[in-house]
Each structure stands twice: as C-alpha cells, then as structure tokens.
C-alpha cells in the first residue's frame, strides 16, 4: 500500500534533486515497526488486543491461522457454544476440534489488521498462537540480533 505522504515526499525529492538540492527522506513514514524481543524461553511473544481485551500470543510461523485457547477467545470477546467446534485441524498431537472465527480486528502494538481469521481450540492448546493469518498479511517480518520485527 503506497501512502500519500510518501508520494508527496518523493515528488518533492525529485523536484529538488533535479534542481541540484540535497534531499533527506524520512524512512519512518507510516506506522512504526513492532519489535518483539526474544523471551527467556527462546520464543517471541506478542500482546494481541481487540476492543474487548488482550492476550499473550506465541509467534508461530508454522501455524496456519491465529489459534486461540477457549479462555483467550473469551478474553477477546469471542463466546462460543459447545456445538461451534465443527471443524478438525491436524496438530502434532493429532486431530482436534476447532471453531473457525473472524476477529473484526487484531492489533499487536501499532500493527492493526482487520478481519483476521482465527481458530478457537475446544481444548488441548497450551498457548494461543500468532499464526500466518496475521503474519502473512504484514509487509514483512524477520529476526535479527535477538529480536523479531513486524513490518506493516
């Protein structure tokens, strides 16, 4: 997504450059990246939030979707009846029932995405996961010098 301010800055830079002026472009246009330090357990953890609350999420690039424990889903405002767990997903521990939901929005720091697909585990998920249904929609992410950077 190109931001209008970037276009304006580049147009001014081009005009000044053609006239022989010196131009510095601010690389911080747009929301700042979110930087997650590596935790003592060697993992990257993020605080995910919605209008209704926030939960701690283990960053997991191997998880297809944001995956929530039932308790964490309720903290985020997602209430499910027992009969909502109609799909099965394959985990390292075998197949387990889940409910597929769409979060109206999910934010990690300054990065906010709308309509984030998630699954809620009926049971058996130790920690909620920040999976690829969120991470895959970012402009990028990477690990360097003991931290993970989420770029939007």
N, CA, C and O of each residue as an XYZ file, in Angstrom:
608
protein
N       0.843     -1.164      0.000
C       0.000      0.000      0.000
C       0.889      1.228      0.000
O       1.751      1.344      0.871
N       0.722      2.141     -0.928
C       1.503      3.369     -1.019
C       0.776      4.443     -0.239
O      -0.421      4.657     -0.430
N       1.474      5.098      0.610
C       0.880      6.145      1.426
C       1.034      7.481      0.701
O       2.091      7.742      0.127
N      -0.014      8.349      0.714
C       0.045      9.629      0.008
C       1.229     10.485      0.418
O       1.805     11.174     -0.424
N       1.607     10.459      1.694
C       2.731     11.255      2.144
C       4.019     10.828      1.457
O       4.858     11.672      1.144
N       4.187      9.537      1.218
C       5.384      9.036      0.536
C       5.438      9.585     -0.884
O       6.499     10.004     -1.348
N       4.301      9.586     -1.575
C       4.252     10.109     -2.948
C       4.630     11.585     -2.949
O       5.404     12.026     -3.799
N       4.087     12.355     -2.000
C       4.404     13.780     -1.913
C       5.888     13.985     -1.653
O       6.524     14.812     -2.306
N       6.447     13.236     -0.700
C       7.868     13.365     -0.377
C       8.724     13.021     -1.588
O       9.703     13.710     -1.875
N       8.356     11.950     -2.302
C       9.142     11.559     -3.471
C       9.038     12.588     -4.586
O      10.023     12.838     -5.281
N       7.867     13.190     -4.773
C       7.710     14.226     -5.799
C       8.567     15.446     -5.465
O       9.239     15.998     -6.337
N       8.540     15.860     -4.205
C       9.369     16.994     -3.786
C      10.844     16.639     -3.924
O      11.645     17.458     -4.377
N      11.200     15.423     -3.536
C      12.594     14.990     -3.639
C      13.057     15.012     -5.097
O      14.171     15.445     -5.393
N      12.206     14.548     -5.995
C      12.565     14.555     -7.413
C      12.755     15.961     -7.937
O      13.687     16.221     -8.699
N      11.880     16.873     -7.537
C      11.988     18.265     -7.989
C      13.251     18.913     -7.443
O      13.965     19.594     -8.179
N      13.532     18.712     -6.171
C      14.733     19.285     -5.582
C      15.998     18.655     -6.160
O      16.995     19.338     -6.396
N      15.942     17.357     -6.381
C      17.096     16.668     -6.955
C      17.407     17.195     -8.346
O      18.569     17.394     -8.697
N      16.366     17.418     -9.134
C      16.561     17.944    -10.486
C      17.129     19.357    -10.442
O      17.853     19.770    -11.348
N      16.796     20.099     -9.378
C      17.290     21.460     -9.252
C      18.644     21.517     -8.570
O      19.189     22.602     -8.368
N      19.196     20.364     -8.213
C      20.521     20.334     -7.594
C      20.501     20.455     -6.078
O      21.553     20.659     -5.471
N      19.329     20.336     -5.445
C      19.235     20.438     -3.985
C      19.578     19.122     -3.310
O      19.612     18.074     -3.956
N      19.829     19.176     -2.022
C      20.116     17.992     -1.224
C      18.824     17.594     -0.514
O      18.151     18.437      0.079
N      18.482     16.304     -0.577
C      17.218     15.834     -0.022
C      17.477     14.676      0.928
O      18.263     13.781      0.619
N      16.817     14.688      2.085
C      16.828     13.559      3.012
C      15.395     13.078      3.143
O      14.496     13.877      3.408
N      15.170     11.794      2.963
C      13.833     11.230      3.041
C      13.686     10.514      4.374
O      14.517      9.679      4.732
N      12.622     10.843      5.114
C      12.351     10.206      6.397
C      11.821      8.801      6.142
O      10.753      8.635      5.552
N      12.552      7.809      6.577
C      12.160      6.419      6.357
C      11.098      5.943      7.343
O      10.656      4.797      7.258
N      10.679      6.796      8.278
C       9.721      6.370      9.296
C       8.284      6.704      8.928
O       7.419      6.716      9.804
N       8.002      6.976      7.653
C       6.640      7.272      7.209
C       5.769      6.041      7.434
O       6.174      4.922      7.119
N       4.584      6.248      7.974
C       3.678      5.139      8.256
C       3.856      4.671      9.672
O       4.680      5.208     10.412
N       3.078      3.657     10.065
C       3.181      3.180     11.446
C       4.549      2.557     11.698
O       5.127      1.933     10.808
N       5.060      2.728     12.909
C       6.372      2.145     13.211
C       6.302      0.624     13.266
O       5.256      0.039     13.548
N       7.436      0.007     12.991
C       7.517     -1.445     13.119
C       7.326     -1.836     14.574
O       7.610     -1.056     15.482
N       6.846     -3.039     14.782
C       6.747     -3.597     16.123
C       7.964     -4.489     16.320
O       8.251     -5.347     15.485
N       8.675     -4.289     17.413
C       9.865     -5.077     17.702
C       9.586     -5.927     18.944
O       9.257     -5.409     20.011
N       9.724     -7.244     18.776
C       9.488     -8.190     19.863
C      10.825     -8.780     20.291
O      11.492     -9.432     19.487
N      11.229     -8.568     21.537
C      12.494     -9.160     21.991
C      12.313    -10.661     22.229
O      11.217    -11.121     22.548
N      13.388    -11.408     22.071
C      13.324    -12.832     22.371
C      13.151    -12.977     23.883
O      13.822    -12.301     24.664
N      12.254    -13.857     24.277
C      11.983    -14.081     25.701
C      13.009    -15.044     26.291
O      13.784    -15.664     25.562
N      13.004    -15.161     27.596
C      13.934    -16.058     28.288
C      13.756    -17.507     27.844
O      14.698    -18.296     27.920
N      12.554    -17.867     27.379
C      12.304    -19.240     26.916
C      12.747    -19.463     25.470
O      12.575    -20.555     24.929
N      13.322    -18.423     24.840
C      13.812    -18.541     23.472
C      12.764    -18.272     22.406
O      13.067    -18.353     21.216
N      11.544    -17.954     22.805
C      10.453    -17.695     21.860
C      10.165    -16.206     21.763
O      10.646    -15.407     22.566
N       9.371    -15.853     20.764
C       8.890    -14.482     20.627
C       7.423    -14.463     21.029
O       6.618    -15.242     20.519
N       7.086    -13.568     21.949
C       5.726    -13.424     22.444
C       5.220    -12.038     22.088
O       5.970    -11.063     22.119
N       3.935    -11.960     21.748
C       3.313    -10.683     21.412
C       2.050    -10.524     22.238
O       1.415    -11.507     22.617
N       1.695     -9.285     22.512
C       0.429     -8.989     23.178
C      -0.558     -8.613     22.081
O      -0.394     -7.588     21.420
N      -1.577     -9.435     21.888
C      -2.600     -9.166     20.889
C      -3.819     -8.565     21.549
O      -4.205     -8.988     22.638
N      -4.441     -7.574     20.899
C      -5.597     -6.937     21.514
C      -6.706     -6.677     20.506
O      -6.476     -6.539     19.305
N      -7.916     -6.618     21.047
C      -9.124     -6.237     20.309
C      -9.858     -5.226     21.192
O      -9.341     -4.815     22.231
N     -11.063     -4.827     20.776
C     -11.871     -3.919     21.611
C     -12.156     -4.510     22.984
O     -12.291     -3.778     23.964
N     -12.248     -5.829     23.054
C     -12.722     -6.478     24.271
C     -11.636     -6.922     25.241
O     -11.946     -7.278     26.378
N     -10.382     -6.911     24.830
C      -9.338     -7.354     25.747
C      -8.041     -7.644     25.035
O      -7.877     -7.335     23.854
N      -7.116     -8.244     25.772
C      -5.825     -8.595     25.183
C      -5.365     -9.940     25.723
O      -5.749    -10.362     26.814
N      -4.528    -10.603     24.924
C      -3.997    -11.916     25.288
C      -2.550    -12.008     24.842
O      -2.122    -11.307     23.925
N      -1.805    -12.879     25.501
C      -0.413    -13.151     25.146
C      -0.401    -14.230     24.073
O      -1.030    -15.277     24.227
N       0.323    -13.966     22.979
C       0.372    -14.873     21.838
C       1.809    -15.301     21.557
O       2.711    -14.464     21.512
N       2.020    -16.581     21.372
C       3.308    -17.104     20.947
C       3.392    -16.939     19.431
O       2.520    -17.424     18.710
N       4.419    -16.269     18.944
C       4.572    -16.089     17.497
C       4.956    -17.432     16.896
O       5.958    -18.031     17.289
N       4.155    -17.907     15.936
C       4.356    -19.243     15.359
C       4.133    -19.197     13.856
O       2.996    -19.230     13.387
N       5.227    -19.120     13.103
C       5.115    -19.086     11.643
C       4.677    -20.430     11.073
O       4.352    -20.519      9.889
N       4.662    -21.465     11.886
C       4.189    -22.774     11.446
C       2.694    -22.966     11.644
O       2.140    -23.975     11.207
N       2.035    -22.020     12.293
C       0.588    -22.084     12.493
C      -0.104    -21.388     11.328
O       0.183    -20.226     11.039
N      -0.996    -22.080     10.672
C      -1.684    -21.518      9.509
C      -2.498    -20.286      9.877
O      -2.523    -19.308      9.130
N      -3.160    -20.332     11.024
C      -4.026    -19.231     11.437
C      -3.705    -18.814     12.872
O      -3.047    -19.539     13.618
N      -4.179    -17.650     13.228
C      -4.168    -17.277     14.631
C      -4.957    -18.365     15.346
O      -6.062    -18.710     14.925
N      -4.404    -18.901     16.410
C      -5.025    -20.013     17.131
C      -5.188    -19.621     18.588
O      -4.225    -19.235     19.249
N      -6.416    -19.723     19.086
C      -6.731    -19.246     20.427
C      -7.225    -20.371     21.321
O      -7.960    -21.256     20.882
N      -6.811    -20.322     22.583
C      -7.447    -21.187     23.561
C      -8.863    -20.660     23.768
O      -9.154    -19.505     23.458
N      -9.716    -21.485     24.278
C     -11.094    -21.046     24.502
C     -11.135    -19.890     25.503
O     -11.900    -18.943     25.321
N     -10.322    -19.957     26.557
C     -10.280    -18.873     27.544
C      -9.801    -17.560     26.922
O     -10.365    -16.498     27.186
N      -8.751    -17.639     26.091
C      -8.249    -16.420     25.443
C      -9.273    -15.856     24.460
O      -9.419    -14.639     24.353
N      -9.981    -16.725     23.745
C     -11.023    -16.255     22.827
C     -12.071    -15.460     23.598
O     -12.519    -14.409     23.141
N     -12.454    -15.956     24.752
C     -13.449    -15.245     25.567
C     -12.902    -13.905     26.047
O     -13.647    -12.928     26.128
N     -11.597    -13.846     26.371
C     -10.981    -12.569     26.762
C     -11.037    -11.553     25.621
O     -11.092    -10.346     25.860
N     -11.024    -12.039     24.394
C     -11.086    -11.164     23.218
C     -12.517    -10.917     22.757
O     -12.733    -10.293     21.717
N     -13.492    -11.395     23.514
C     -14.890    -11.135     23.192
C     -15.550    -12.171     22.315
O     -16.639    -11.930     21.795
N     -14.914    -13.333     22.134
C     -15.474    -14.394     21.298
C     -16.074    -15.461     22.208
O     -15.345    -16.205     22.864
N     -17.399    -15.533     22.247
C     -18.086    -16.563     23.028
C     -18.621    -17.613     22.078
O     -19.228    -17.289     21.057
N     -18.399    -18.854     22.412
C     -18.799    -19.946     21.531
C     -19.604    -20.986     22.297
O     -19.288    -21.330     23.436
N     -20.642    -21.472     21.649
C     -21.402    -22.591     22.211
C     -20.594    -23.866     22.006
O     -19.716    -23.925     21.146
N     -20.896    -24.876     22.796
C     -20.173    -26.146     22.695
C     -20.299    -26.776     21.311
O     -19.401    -27.501     20.884
N     -21.394    -26.513     20.604
C     -21.581    -27.123     19.285
C     -20.913    -26.329     18.149
O     -21.092    -26.668     16.979
N     -20.145    -25.275     18.481
C     -19.465    -24.466     17.464
C     -18.184    -25.117     16.952
O     -17.642    -24.691     15.932
N     -17.703    -26.125     17.633
C     -16.414    -26.752     17.288
C     -16.645    -27.854     16.264
O     -16.617    -29.043     16.583
N     -16.876    -27.427     15.023
C     -17.325    -28.358     13.976
C     -16.236    -28.770     13.003
O     -16.445    -29.691     12.212
N     -15.084    -28.122     13.035
C     -14.003    -28.484     12.119
C     -12.875    -29.124     12.908
O     -12.726    -28.894     14.108
N     -12.089    -29.924     12.220
C     -10.921    -30.543     12.835
C      -9.656    -30.016     12.183
O      -9.613    -29.779     10.976
N      -8.627    -29.836     13.000
C      -7.314    -29.468     12.475
C      -6.317    -30.514     12.941
O      -6.480    -31.138     13.990
N      -5.285    -30.686     12.136
C      -4.241    -31.649     12.464
C      -3.126    -30.928     13.205
O      -2.549    -29.971     12.689
N      -2.828    -31.382     14.399
C      -1.759    -30.816     15.224
C      -0.721    -31.918     15.456
O      -0.969    -33.074     15.115
N       0.417    -31.581     16.022
C       1.389    -32.634     16.341
C       0.818    -33.720     17.247
O       1.293    -34.856     17.233
N      -0.201    -33.375     18.034
C      -0.832    -34.341     18.918
C      -1.996    -35.089     18.281
O      -2.656    -35.886     18.949
N      -2.257    -34.846     17.002
C      -3.371    -35.494     16.312
C      -4.462    -34.502     15.966
O      -4.283    -33.292     16.111
N      -5.596    -35.019     15.505
C      -6.719    -34.160     15.135
C      -7.433    -33.645     16.378
O      -7.580    -34.355     17.374
N      -7.871    -32.394     16.295
C      -8.608    -31.810     17.404
C      -9.672    -30.863     16.858
O      -9.447    -30.204     15.842
N     -10.828    -30.785     17.519
C     -11.898    -29.912     17.028
C     -11.622    -28.437     17.322
O     -11.090    -28.078     18.372
N     -12.004    -27.596     16.353
C     -11.867    -26.143     16.481
C     -13.129    -25.466     15.961
O     -13.928    -26.061     15.238
N     -13.278    -24.223     16.346
C     -14.301    -23.349     15.768
C     -13.567    -22.290     14.957
O     -12.608    -21.690     15.443
N     -14.004    -22.060     13.740
C     -13.393    -21.030     12.889
C     -14.144    -19.722     13.130
O     -15.373    -19.679     13.067
N     -13.397    -18.665     13.402
C     -13.988    -17.355     13.667
C     -13.218    -16.296     12.879
O     -12.103    -16.539     12.417
N     -13.818    -15.135     12.735
C     -13.128    -13.983     12.173
C     -13.142    -12.885     13.219
O     -14.201    -12.434     13.653
N     -11.951    -12.461     13.618
C     -11.841    -11.346     14.562
C     -12.035    -10.050     13.779
O     -11.367     -9.851     12.765
N     -12.926     -9.168     14.218
C     -13.125     -7.913     13.478
C     -11.820     -7.159     13.266
O     -11.606     -6.557     12.214
N     -10.945     -7.193     14.274
C      -9.592     -6.651     14.139
C      -8.721     -7.237     15.247
O      -9.206     -7.646     16.302
N      -7.444     -7.260     14.975
C      -6.459     -7.717     15.949
C      -5.245     -6.810     15.813
O      -4.745     -6.575     14.713
N      -4.781     -6.306     16.950
C      -3.615     -5.420     16.950
C      -2.493     -6.030     17.770
O      -2.717     -6.624     18.824
N      -1.287     -5.868     17.261
C      -0.061     -6.163     18.007
C       0.742     -4.870     17.956
O       1.283     -4.503     16.913
N       0.812     -4.188     19.087
C       1.456     -2.878     19.090
C       0.754     -1.946     18.128
O      -0.471     -1.830     18.158
N       1.513     -1.283     17.277
C       0.937     -0.332     16.322
C       0.394     -1.003     15.064
O      -0.194     -0.333     14.214
N       0.580     -2.304     14.935
C       0.102     -3.029     13.750
C      -1.310     -3.544     14.023
O      -1.523     -4.365     14.915
N      -2.256     -3.057     13.252
C      -3.657     -3.459     13.405
C      -4.173     -3.960     12.061
O      -4.100     -3.263     11.049
N      -4.695     -5.184     12.074
C      -5.274     -5.771     10.872
C      -6.750     -6.057     11.119
O      -7.144     -6.434     12.223
N      -7.551     -5.875     10.091
C      -8.984     -6.135     10.198
C      -9.327     -7.484      9.593
O      -8.625     -7.992      8.718
N     -10.431     -8.057     10.083
C     -10.952     -9.336      9.576
C      -9.889    -10.428      9.581
O      -9.527    -10.969      8.537
N      -9.404    -10.734     10.760
C      -8.354    -11.738     10.920
C      -8.992    -13.097     11.199
O      -9.712    -13.264     12.184
N      -8.721    -14.060     10.327
C      -9.238    -15.414     10.517
C      -8.492    -16.089     11.656
O      -7.270    -15.988     11.765
N      -9.245    -16.779     12.501
C      -8.651    -17.469     13.644
C      -9.402    -18.766     13.893
O     -10.525    -18.953     13.426
N      -8.766    -19.647     14.630
C      -9.437    -20.854     15.106
C      -9.371    -20.850     16.622
O      -8.387    -20.419     17.221
N     -10.441    -21.341     17.226
C     -10.502    -21.481     18.667
C     -10.498    -22.969     18.978
O     -11.349    -23.717     18.496
N      -9.544    -23.387     19.777
C      -9.428    -24.792     20.149
C     -10.373    -25.088     21.308
O     -10.421    -24.350     22.292
N     -11.117    -26.169     21.176
C     -12.010    -26.580     22.250
C     -11.191    -26.937     23.490
O     -11.578    -26.619     24.614
N     -10.064    -27.596     23.274
C      -9.142    -27.944     24.357
C      -7.808    -28.358     23.747
O      -7.708    -28.563     22.537
N      -6.793    -28.479     24.583
C      -5.527    -29.043     24.144
C      -4.490    -28.078     23.628
O      -3.375    -28.498     23.317
N      -4.810    -26.800     23.523
C      -3.822    -25.828     23.068
C      -3.229    -25.159     24.306
O      -3.948    -24.520     25.075
N      -1.927    -25.304     24.495
C      -1.291    -24.758     25.698
C      -1.222    -23.248     25.713
O      -1.414    -22.627     26.758
N      -0.948    -22.640     24.550
C      -0.817    -21.188     24.433
C      -1.487    -20.752     23.146
O      -1.471    -21.475     22.150
N      -2.066    -19.583     23.170
C      -2.597    -19.017     21.926
C      -1.434    -18.635     21.024
O      -0.354    -18.278     21.496
N      -1.671    -18.716     19.717
C      -0.604    -18.543     18.720
C      -0.911    -17.393     17.763
O      -2.043    -17.235     17.305
N       0.104    -16.602     17.471
C       0.008    -15.590     16.427
C       0.499    -16.244     15.145
O       1.704    -16.309     14.899
N      -0.429    -16.727     14.332
C      -0.088    -17.506     13.144
C      -0.106    -16.699     11.860
O      -0.176    -15.471     11.879
N      -0.041    -17.405     10.757
C       0.132    -16.802      9.442
C      -1.081    -16.030      8.937
O      -0.933    -15.215      8.027
N      -2.273    -16.251      9.488
C      -3.412    -15.429      9.056
C      -3.212    -13.972      9.486
O      -3.881    -13.082      8.960
N      -2.323    -13.720     10.411
C      -1.899    -12.361     10.779
C      -0.554    -12.040     10.144
O      -0.425    -11.053      9.420
N       0.443    -12.869     10.414
C       1.809    -12.599      9.951
C       1.910    -12.497      8.434
O       2.659    -11.670      7.915
N       1.154    -13.339      7.718
C       1.211    -13.351      6.257
C       0.633    -12.111      5.608
O       0.845    -11.894      4.415
N      -0.079    -11.304      6.343
C      -0.668    -10.077      5.807
C       0.198     -8.847      6.074
O      -0.140     -7.745      5.643
N       1.303     -9.031      6.775
C       2.223     -7.930      7.033
C       3.060     -7.644      5.797
O       3.119     -8.458      4.875
N       3.708     -6.484      5.782
C       4.660     -6.191      4.706
C       5.906     -7.045      4.847
O       6.657     -7.222      3.888
N       6.125     -7.576      6.046
C       7.257     -8.463      6.260
C       7.510     -8.658      7.740
O       6.958     -7.947      8.579
N       8.342     -9.622      8.044
C       8.786     -9.865      9.409
C      10.122    -10.570      9.320
O      10.421    -11.235      8.328
N      10.920    -10.421     10.358
C      12.223    -11.068     10.349
C      12.848    -11.042     11.731
O      12.409    -10.319     12.625
N      13.880    -11.849     11.879
C      14.582    -11.962     13.147
C      16.024    -11.529     12.943
O      16.692    -11.946     11.997
N      16.487    -10.680     13.857
C      17.869    -10.205     13.799
C      18.277     -9.715     15.180
O      17.501     -9.041     15.858
N      19.474    -10.047     15.592
C      20.045     -9.547     16.852
C      19.123     -9.739     18.038
O      18.970     -8.831     18.855
N      18.511    -10.897     18.147
C      17.710    -11.210     19.315
C      16.337    -10.557     19.374
O      15.727    -10.476     20.440
N      15.854    -10.093     18.230
C      14.509     -9.528     18.220
C      13.821     -9.860     16.898
O      14.468    -10.113     15.881
N      12.493     -9.849     16.945
C      11.683    -10.042     15.742
C      11.014     -8.722     15.415
O      10.463     -8.057     16.293
N      11.067     -8.346     14.147
C      10.475     -7.093     13.689
C       9.279     -7.417     12.791
O       9.395     -8.173     11.827
N       8.125     -6.825     13.129
C       6.913     -6.945     12.316
C       6.753     -5.628     11.547
O       6.648     -4.560     12.149
N       6.736     -5.714     10.220
C       6.628     -4.520      9.376
C       5.245     -4.455      8.747
O       4.764     -5.422      8.157
N       4.621     -3.302      8.886
C       3.287     -3.135      8.286
C       3.284     -2.045      7.246
O       2.247     -1.771      6.642
